[in-house]
CSV table of C-alpha atoms and ligand atoms in Angstrom, one decimal:
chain,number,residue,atom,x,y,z
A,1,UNK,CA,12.2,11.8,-13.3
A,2,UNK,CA,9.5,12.5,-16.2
A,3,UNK,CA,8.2,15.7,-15.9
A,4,UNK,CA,3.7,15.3,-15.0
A,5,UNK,CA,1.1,17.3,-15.4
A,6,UNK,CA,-0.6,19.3,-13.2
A,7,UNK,CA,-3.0,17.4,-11.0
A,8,UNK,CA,-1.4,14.2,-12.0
A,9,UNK,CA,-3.9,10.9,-11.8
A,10,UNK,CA,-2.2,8.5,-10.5
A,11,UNK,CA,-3.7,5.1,-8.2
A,12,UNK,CA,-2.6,3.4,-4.8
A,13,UNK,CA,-1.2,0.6,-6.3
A,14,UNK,CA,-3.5,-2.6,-6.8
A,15,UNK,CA,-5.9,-3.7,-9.1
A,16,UNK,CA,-8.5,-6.0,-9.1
A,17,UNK,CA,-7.1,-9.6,-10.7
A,18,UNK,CA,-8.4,-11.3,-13.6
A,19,UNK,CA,-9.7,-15.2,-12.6
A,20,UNK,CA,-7.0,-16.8,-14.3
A,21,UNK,CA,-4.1,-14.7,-12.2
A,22,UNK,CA,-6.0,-15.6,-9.7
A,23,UNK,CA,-5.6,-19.6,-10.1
A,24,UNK,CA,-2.0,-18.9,-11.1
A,25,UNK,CA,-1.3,-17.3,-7.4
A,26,UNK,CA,-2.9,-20.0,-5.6
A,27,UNK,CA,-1.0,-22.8,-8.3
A,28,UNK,CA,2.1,-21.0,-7.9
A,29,UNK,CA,1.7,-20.9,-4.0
A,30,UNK,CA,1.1,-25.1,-4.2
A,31,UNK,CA,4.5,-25.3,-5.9
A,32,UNK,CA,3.0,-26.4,-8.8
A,33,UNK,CA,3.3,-23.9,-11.1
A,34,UNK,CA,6.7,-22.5,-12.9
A,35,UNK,CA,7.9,-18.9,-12.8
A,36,UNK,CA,8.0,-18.6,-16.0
A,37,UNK,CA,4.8,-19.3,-16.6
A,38,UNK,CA,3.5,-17.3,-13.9
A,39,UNK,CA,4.9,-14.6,-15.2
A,40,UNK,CA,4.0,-15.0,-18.2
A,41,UNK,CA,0.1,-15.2,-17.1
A,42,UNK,CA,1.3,-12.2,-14.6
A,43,UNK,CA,2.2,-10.0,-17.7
A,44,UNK,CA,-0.8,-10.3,-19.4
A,45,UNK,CA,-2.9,-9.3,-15.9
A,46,UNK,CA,0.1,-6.2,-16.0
A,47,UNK,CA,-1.3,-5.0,-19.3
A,48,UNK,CA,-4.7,-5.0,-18.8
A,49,UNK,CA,-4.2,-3.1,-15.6
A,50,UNK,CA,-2.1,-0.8,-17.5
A,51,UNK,CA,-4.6,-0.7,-20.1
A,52,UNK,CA,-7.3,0.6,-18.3
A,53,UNK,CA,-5.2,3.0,-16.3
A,54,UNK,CA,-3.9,4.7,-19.9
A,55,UNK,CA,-7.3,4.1,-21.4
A,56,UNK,CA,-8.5,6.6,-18.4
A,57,UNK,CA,-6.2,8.8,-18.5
A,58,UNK,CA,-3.9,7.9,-16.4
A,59,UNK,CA,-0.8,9.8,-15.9
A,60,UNK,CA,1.6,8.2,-13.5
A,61,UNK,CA,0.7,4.7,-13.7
A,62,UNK,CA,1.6,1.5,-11.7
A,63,UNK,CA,1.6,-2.6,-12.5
A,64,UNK,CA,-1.7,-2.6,-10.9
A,65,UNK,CA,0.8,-5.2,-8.1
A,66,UNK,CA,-1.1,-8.0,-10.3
A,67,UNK,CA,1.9,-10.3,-9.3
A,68,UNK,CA,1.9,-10.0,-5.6
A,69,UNK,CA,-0.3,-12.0,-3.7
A,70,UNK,CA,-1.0,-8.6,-1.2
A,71,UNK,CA,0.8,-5.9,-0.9
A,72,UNK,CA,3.0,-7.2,1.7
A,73,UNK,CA,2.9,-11.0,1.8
A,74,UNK,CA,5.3,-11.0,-1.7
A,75,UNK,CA,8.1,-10.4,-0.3
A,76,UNK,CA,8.4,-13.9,0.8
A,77,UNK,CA,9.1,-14.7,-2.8
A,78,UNK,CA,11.9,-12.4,-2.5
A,79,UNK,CA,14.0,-12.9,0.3
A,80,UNK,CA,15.1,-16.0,2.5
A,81,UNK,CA,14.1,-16.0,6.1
A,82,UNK,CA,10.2,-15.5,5.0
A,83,UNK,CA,7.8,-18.0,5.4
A,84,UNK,CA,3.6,-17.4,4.0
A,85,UNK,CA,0.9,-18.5,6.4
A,86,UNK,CA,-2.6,-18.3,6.0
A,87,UNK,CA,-4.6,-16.0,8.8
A,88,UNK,CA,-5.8,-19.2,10.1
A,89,UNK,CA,-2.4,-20.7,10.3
A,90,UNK,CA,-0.9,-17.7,11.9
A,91,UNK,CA,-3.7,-18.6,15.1
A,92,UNK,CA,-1.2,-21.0,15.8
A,93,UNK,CA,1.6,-18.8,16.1
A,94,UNK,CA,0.5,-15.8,17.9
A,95,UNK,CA,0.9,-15.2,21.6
A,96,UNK,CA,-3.0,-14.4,21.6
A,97,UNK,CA,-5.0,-17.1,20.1
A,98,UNK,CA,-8.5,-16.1,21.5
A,99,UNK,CA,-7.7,-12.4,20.5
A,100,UNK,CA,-6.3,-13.1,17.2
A,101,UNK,CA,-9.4,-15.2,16.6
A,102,UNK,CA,-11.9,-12.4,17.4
A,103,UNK,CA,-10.2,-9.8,16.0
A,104,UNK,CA,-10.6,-12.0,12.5
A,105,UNK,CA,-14.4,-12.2,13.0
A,106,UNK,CA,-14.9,-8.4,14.3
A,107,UNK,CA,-12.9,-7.8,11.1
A,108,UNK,CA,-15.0,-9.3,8.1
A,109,UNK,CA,-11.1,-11.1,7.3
A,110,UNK,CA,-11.1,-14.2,5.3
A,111,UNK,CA,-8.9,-15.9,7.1
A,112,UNK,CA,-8.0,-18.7,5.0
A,113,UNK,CA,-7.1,-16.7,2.2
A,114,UNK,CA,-5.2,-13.4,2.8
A,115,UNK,CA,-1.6,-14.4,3.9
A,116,UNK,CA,0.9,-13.4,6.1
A,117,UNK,CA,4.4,-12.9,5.7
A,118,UNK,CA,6.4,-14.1,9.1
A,119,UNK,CA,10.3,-14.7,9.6
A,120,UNK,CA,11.3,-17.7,10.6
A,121,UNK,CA,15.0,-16.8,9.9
A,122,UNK,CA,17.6,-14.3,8.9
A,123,UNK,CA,16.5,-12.2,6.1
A,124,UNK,CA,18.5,-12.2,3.2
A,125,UNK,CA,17.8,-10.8,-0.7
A,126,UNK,CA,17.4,-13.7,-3.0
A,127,UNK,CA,16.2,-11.5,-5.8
A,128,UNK,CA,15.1,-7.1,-5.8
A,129,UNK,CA,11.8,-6.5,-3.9
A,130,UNK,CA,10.6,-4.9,-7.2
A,131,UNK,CA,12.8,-4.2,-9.7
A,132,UNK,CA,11.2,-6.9,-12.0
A,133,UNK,CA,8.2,-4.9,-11.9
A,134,UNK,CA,10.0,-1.6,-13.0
A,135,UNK,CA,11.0,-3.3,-16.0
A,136,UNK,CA,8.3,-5.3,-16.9
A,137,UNK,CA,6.5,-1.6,-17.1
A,138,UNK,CA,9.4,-0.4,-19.0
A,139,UNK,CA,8.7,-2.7,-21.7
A,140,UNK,CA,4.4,-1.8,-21.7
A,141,UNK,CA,4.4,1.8,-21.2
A,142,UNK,CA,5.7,5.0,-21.7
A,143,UNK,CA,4.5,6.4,-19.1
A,144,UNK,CA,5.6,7.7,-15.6
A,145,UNK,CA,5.3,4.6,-13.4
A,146,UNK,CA,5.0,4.3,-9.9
A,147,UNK,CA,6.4,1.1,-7.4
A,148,UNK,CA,5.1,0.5,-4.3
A,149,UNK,CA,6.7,-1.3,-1.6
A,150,UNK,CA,5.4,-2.2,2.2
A,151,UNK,CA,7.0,0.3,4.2
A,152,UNK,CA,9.6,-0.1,6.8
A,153,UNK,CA,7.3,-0.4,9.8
A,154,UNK,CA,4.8,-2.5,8.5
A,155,UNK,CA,6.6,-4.8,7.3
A,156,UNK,CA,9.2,-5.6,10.3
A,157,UNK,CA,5.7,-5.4,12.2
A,158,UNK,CA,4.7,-8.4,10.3
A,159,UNK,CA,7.5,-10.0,9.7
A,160,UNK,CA,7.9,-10.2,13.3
A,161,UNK,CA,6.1,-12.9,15.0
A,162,UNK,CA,8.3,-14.2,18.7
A,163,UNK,CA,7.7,-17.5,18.6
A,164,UNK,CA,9.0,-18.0,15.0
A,165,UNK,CA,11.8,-14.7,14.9
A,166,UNK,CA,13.4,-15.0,17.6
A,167,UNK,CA,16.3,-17.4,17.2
A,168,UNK,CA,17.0,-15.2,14.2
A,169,UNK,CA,16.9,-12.0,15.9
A,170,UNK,CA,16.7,-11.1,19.3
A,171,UNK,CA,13.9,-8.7,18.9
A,172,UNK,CA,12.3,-6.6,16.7
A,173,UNK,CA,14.5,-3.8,16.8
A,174,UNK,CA,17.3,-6.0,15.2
A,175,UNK,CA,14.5,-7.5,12.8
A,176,UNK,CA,14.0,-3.7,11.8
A,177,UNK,CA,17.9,-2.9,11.0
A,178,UNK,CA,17.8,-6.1,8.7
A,179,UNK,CA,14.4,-4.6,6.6
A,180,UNK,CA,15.8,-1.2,6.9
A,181,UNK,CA,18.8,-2.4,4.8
A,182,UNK,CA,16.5,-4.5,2.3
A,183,UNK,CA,14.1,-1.8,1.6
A,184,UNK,CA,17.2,1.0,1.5
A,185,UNK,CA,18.6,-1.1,-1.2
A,186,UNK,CA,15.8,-1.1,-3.0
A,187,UNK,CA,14.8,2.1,-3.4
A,188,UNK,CA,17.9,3.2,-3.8
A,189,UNK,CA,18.3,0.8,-7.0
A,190,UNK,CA,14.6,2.0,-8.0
A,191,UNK,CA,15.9,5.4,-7.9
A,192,UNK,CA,19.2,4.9,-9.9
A,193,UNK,CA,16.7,3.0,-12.3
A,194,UNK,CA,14.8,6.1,-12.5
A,195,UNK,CA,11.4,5.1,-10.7
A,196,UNK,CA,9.6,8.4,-11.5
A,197,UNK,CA,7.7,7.6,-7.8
A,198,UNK,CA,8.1,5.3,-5.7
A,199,UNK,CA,5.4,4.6,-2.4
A,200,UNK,CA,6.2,3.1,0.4
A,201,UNK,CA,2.7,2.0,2.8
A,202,UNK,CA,2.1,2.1,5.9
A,203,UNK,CA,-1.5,1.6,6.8
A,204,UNK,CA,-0.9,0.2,10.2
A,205,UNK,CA,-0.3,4.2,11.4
A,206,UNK,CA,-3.7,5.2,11.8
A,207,UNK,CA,-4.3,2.0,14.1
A,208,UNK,CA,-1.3,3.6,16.6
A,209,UNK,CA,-3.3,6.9,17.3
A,210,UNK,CA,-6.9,5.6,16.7
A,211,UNK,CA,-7.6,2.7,18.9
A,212,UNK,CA,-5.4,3.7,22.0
A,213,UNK,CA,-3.2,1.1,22.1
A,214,UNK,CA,-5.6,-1.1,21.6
A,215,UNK,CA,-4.0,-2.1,17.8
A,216,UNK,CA,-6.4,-4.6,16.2
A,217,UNK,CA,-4.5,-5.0,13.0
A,218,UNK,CA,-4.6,-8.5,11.5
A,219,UNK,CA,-1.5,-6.8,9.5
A,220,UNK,CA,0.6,-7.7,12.0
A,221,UNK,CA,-0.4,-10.1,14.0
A,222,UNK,CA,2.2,-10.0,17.1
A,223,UNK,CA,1.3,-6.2,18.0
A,224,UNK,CA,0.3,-6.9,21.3
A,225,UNK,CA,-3.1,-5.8,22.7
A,226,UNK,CA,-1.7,-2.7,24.5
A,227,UNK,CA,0.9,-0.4,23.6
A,228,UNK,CA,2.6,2.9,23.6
A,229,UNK,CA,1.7,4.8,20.6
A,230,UNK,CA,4.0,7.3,20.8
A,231,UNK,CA,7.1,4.7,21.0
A,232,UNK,CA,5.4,3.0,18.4
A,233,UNK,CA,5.5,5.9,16.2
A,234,UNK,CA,9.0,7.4,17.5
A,235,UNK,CA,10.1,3.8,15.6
A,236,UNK,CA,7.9,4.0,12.3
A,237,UNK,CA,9.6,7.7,12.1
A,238,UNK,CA,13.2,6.4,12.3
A,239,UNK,CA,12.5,3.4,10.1
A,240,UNK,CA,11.2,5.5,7.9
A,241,UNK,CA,14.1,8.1,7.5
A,242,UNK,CA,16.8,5.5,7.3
A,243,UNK,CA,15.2,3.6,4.4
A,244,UNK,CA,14.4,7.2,2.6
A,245,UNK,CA,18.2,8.6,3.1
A,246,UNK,CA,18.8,6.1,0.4
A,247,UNK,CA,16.1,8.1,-2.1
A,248,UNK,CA,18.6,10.3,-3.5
A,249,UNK,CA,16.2,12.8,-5.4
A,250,UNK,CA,13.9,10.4,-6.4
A,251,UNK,CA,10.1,11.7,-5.4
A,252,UNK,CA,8.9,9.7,-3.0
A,253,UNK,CA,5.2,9.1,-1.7
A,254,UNK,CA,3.9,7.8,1.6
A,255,UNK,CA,0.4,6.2,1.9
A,256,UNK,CA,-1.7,6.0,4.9
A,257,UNK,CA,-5.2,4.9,5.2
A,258,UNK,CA,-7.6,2.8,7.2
A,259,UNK,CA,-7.8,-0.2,5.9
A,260,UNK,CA,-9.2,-1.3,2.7
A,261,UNK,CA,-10.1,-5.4,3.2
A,262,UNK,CA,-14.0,-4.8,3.6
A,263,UNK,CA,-16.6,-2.8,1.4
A,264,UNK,CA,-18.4,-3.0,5.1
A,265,UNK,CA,-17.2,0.8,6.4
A,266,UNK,CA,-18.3,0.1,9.9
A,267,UNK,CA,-15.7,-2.3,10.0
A,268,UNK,CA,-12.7,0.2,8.9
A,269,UNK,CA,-11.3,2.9,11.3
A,270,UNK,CA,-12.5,6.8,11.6
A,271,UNK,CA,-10.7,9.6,12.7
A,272,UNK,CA,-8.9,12.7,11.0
A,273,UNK,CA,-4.5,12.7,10.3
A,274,UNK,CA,-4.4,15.3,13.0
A,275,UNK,CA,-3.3,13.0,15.4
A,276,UNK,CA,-0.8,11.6,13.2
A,277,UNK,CA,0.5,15.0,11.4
A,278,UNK,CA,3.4,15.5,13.8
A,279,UNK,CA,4.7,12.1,12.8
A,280,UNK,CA,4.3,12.7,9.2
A,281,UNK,CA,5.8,16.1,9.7
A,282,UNK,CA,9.0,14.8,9.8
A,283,UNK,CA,8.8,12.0,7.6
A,284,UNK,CA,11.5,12.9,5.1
A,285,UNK,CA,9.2,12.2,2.2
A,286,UNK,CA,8.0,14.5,-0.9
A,287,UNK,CA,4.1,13.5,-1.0
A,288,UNK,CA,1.6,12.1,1.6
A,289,UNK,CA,-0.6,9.7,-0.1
A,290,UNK,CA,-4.0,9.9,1.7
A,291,UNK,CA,-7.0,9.1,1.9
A,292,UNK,CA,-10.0,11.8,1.4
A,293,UNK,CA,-12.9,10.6,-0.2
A,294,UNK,CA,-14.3,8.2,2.5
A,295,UNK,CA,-15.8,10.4,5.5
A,296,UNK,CA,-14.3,8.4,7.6
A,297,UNK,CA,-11.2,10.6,7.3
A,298,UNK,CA,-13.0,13.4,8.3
A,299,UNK,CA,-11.2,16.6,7.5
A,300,UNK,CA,-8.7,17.6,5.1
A,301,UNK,CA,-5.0,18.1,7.4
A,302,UNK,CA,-2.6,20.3,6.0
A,303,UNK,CA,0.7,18.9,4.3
A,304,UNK,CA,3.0,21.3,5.1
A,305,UNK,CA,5.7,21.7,2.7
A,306,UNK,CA,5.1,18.1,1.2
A,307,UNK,CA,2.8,17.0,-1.9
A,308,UNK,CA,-0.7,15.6,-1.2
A,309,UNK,CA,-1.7,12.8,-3.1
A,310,UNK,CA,-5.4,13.4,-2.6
A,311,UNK,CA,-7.9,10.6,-2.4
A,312,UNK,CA,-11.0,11.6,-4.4
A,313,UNK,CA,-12.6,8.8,-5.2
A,314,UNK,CA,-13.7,5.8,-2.8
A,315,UNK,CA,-12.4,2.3,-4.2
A,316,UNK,CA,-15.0,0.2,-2.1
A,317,UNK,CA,-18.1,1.7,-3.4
A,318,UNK,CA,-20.2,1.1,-6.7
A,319,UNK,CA,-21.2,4.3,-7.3
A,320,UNK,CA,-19.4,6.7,-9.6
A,321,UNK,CA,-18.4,9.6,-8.3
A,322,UNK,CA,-19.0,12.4,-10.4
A,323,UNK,CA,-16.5,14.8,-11.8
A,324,UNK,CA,-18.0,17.8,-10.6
A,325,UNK,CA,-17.7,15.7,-6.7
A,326,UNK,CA,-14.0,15.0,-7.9
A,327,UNK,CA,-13.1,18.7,-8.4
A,328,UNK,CA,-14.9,20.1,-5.3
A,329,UNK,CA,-12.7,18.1,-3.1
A,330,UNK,CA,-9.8,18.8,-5.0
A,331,UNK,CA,-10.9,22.5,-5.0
A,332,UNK,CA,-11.0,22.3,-0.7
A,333,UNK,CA,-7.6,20.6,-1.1
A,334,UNK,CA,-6.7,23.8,-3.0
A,335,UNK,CA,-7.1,26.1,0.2
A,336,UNK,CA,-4.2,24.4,1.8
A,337,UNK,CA,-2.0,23.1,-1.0
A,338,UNK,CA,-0.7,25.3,-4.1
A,339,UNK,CA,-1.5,23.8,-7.6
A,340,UNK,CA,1.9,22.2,-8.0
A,341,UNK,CA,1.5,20.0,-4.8
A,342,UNK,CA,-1.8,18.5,-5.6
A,343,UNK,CA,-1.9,14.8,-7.1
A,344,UNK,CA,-5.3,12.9,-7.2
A,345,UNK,CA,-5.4,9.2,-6.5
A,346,UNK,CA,-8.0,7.0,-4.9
A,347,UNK,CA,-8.4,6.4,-1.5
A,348,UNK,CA,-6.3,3.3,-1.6
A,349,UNK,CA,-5.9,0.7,-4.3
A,350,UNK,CA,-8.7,-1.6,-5.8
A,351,UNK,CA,-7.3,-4.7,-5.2
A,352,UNK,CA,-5.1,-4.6,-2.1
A,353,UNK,CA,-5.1,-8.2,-1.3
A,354,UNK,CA,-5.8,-10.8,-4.4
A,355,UNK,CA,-8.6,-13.0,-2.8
A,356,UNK,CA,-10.8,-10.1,-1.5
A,357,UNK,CA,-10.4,-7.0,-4.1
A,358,UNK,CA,-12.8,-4.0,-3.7
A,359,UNK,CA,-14.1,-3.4,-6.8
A,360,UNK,CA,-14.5,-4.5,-10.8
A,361,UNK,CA,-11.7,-3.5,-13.2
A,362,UNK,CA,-14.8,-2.1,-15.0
A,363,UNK,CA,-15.6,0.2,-12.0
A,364,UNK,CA,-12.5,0.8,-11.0
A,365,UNK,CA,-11.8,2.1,-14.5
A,366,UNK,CA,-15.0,4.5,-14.7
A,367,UNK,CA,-13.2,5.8,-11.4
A,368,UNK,CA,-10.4,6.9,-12.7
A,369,UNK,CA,-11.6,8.1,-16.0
A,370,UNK,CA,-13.7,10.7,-13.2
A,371,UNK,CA,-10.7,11.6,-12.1
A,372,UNK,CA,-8.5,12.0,-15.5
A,373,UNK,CA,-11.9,14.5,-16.8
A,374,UNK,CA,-11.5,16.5,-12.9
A,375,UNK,CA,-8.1,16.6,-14.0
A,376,UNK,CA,-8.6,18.2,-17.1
A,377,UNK,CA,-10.9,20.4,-15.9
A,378,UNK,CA,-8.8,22.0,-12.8
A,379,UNK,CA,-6.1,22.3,-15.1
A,380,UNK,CA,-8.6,24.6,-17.8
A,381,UNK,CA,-9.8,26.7,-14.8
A,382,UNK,CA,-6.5,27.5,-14.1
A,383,UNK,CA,-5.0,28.8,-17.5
B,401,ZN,ZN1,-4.4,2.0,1.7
């Protein structure tokens, strides 16, 4: 692990795609496009992410995900057992059509093209989740990197759709064990690699404690309509600790936010982490990634013993923020968190899903260059 700064800039994850990575996802999704070449048009997406982020100022930097379709729905080109359907093609799938289908309109989704990851039988590694990715930045940048991966719960929650799971696993519980094992493996390999942070996501927590039951998460499509959030997040929690018992001392980084598909913010959740900080209590995890810039997140929650990663800039917006806006939420941050825990990051990343991203790389760059100058500053005020 590379020593940082303090105040390290780092992002989510994503970044917005360049138009011909673009036509290389949806060619290589047709079948009609090599690896090889993908990846080659993939690498040169990779360093202009990179670019930008060093440009800035960057400290702990990731691939931008410029090779994943969404955060999530890559995995499919990873292991067996996953199959990719379009929103609209999961309507056929899901035990609630007509709920599915309104839940897609209320949501401002494009439905046709963000996929979904479901399995349709038993999951097994063809390749590492992300290890590719590690040393592809390896080979750009000399920089602390981050991965990101789809965290435990999510992912068994998407993966895990009855109709086409079940004569590979009973239920989701025994879906859960085989992702546990996946995503153990690989950030225990991304930690013997020496990952300098690796983030696991799990945006689908905020929609347990804020809509009652009521999840409306297009994320994971089989959630039904009603259900117990506490057993939901009793589940996340153990997930959670059995794929970070394979950390080691890696520093490791969860992120939670809201949702980040639409730059319409009526359409994205409100509510503070309160209800959610016993959870992430005992989440066995150095940092909380979180979102703080948007006011839908209300007010600041303390961390406790763990880092915050502290969102201080808005990825859905066009306006700038300004650096003296960047260091007066870092500075409330500051009343709850010593210096050494505080990293700044956006609210989530610029690009989470390839066909809908939230922002220019030109403003997305101007973003973090705010944050690299806040950096600096809080770092002066202090000596
Ligand atoms: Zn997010």
């Amino acid at each position: 692990m590379r020593e940082l700064p303090l105040f390290p800039v780092t992002t989510v994850g994503s970044w917005p795609r360049p138009p011909e990575l673009l036509q290389a996802l949806r060619a290589r999704r047709r079948g009609e496009l090599s690896r090889e070449r993908f990846d080659e048009v993939a690498g040169a997406a990779v360093r202009q992410a990179l670019g930008a982020q060093e440009e800035a100022g960057v400290d702990l930097v990731t691939d931008g995900e410029q090779a994943r379709d969404n955060f999530y729905s890559f995995v499919a080109e990873k292991l067996d057992g996953v199959r990719l359907y379009s929103l609209a093609g999961m309507l056929d799938v899901v035990d609630d059509k007509e709920g599915f289908r309104q839940l897609l309109d209320t949501l401002d989704v494009p439905a046709y093209a963000i996929f979904h990851p479901a399995c349709v039988g038993e999951l097994r590694s063809r390749e590492p989740l992300a290890e590719d990715e590690l040393w592809r930045l390896r080979t750009l940048t000399d920089r602390p990197v981050k991965i990101t991966l789809p965290g435990p719960y999510l992912l068994t929650r998407a993966l895990w759709v009855q109709e086409l799971s079940r004569d590979a696993y009973p239920n989701k519980e025994a879906l859960g064990d085989a992702v546990v094992a996946i995503l153990g493996d690989e950030v225990e390999r991304l930690a013997t690699l020496g990952a300098d942070f690796i983030q696991l996501d799990e945006p689908v927590l905020t929609e347990l404690v804020f809509t009652q039951g009521r999840t409306r998460t297009f994320m994971c499509a089989s959630l039904a309509a009603r259900r117990d959030p506490t057993e939901e997040l009793e589940l996340a929690v153990s997930l959670l600790t059995r794929v970070l018992a394979r950390a080691g001392a890696a520093r490791t980084g969860l992120h939670v936010c809201r949702g980040n598909w639409s730059r319409d913010e009526t359409r994205l959740l409100s509510g503070t982490y309160a209800p959610l900080a016993p959870w992430l209590e005992r989440v066995p995890v150095t940092q909380l990634v979180l979102e703080y810039a948007t006011p839908r997140a209300g007010r600041l929650v303390s961390p406790g013993e763990k880092e915050l990663g502290l969102g201080v800039v808005n990825p859905r917006s066009d306006e700038i923020e300004s650096v003296e806006q960047v260091v007066e939420r870092a500075r409330v941050a500051l009343t709850e968190v010593e210096p050494r825990q505080l990293f700044l990051n956006p609210d989530c990343g610029f690009g989470t899903f390839a066909s809908r991203p939230m922002n220019s790389h030109g403003t997305a760059k101007r973003k973090l260059e705010a944050m690299a100058a806040a950096a600096r500053r809080l770092r002066e005020e202090l000596d």
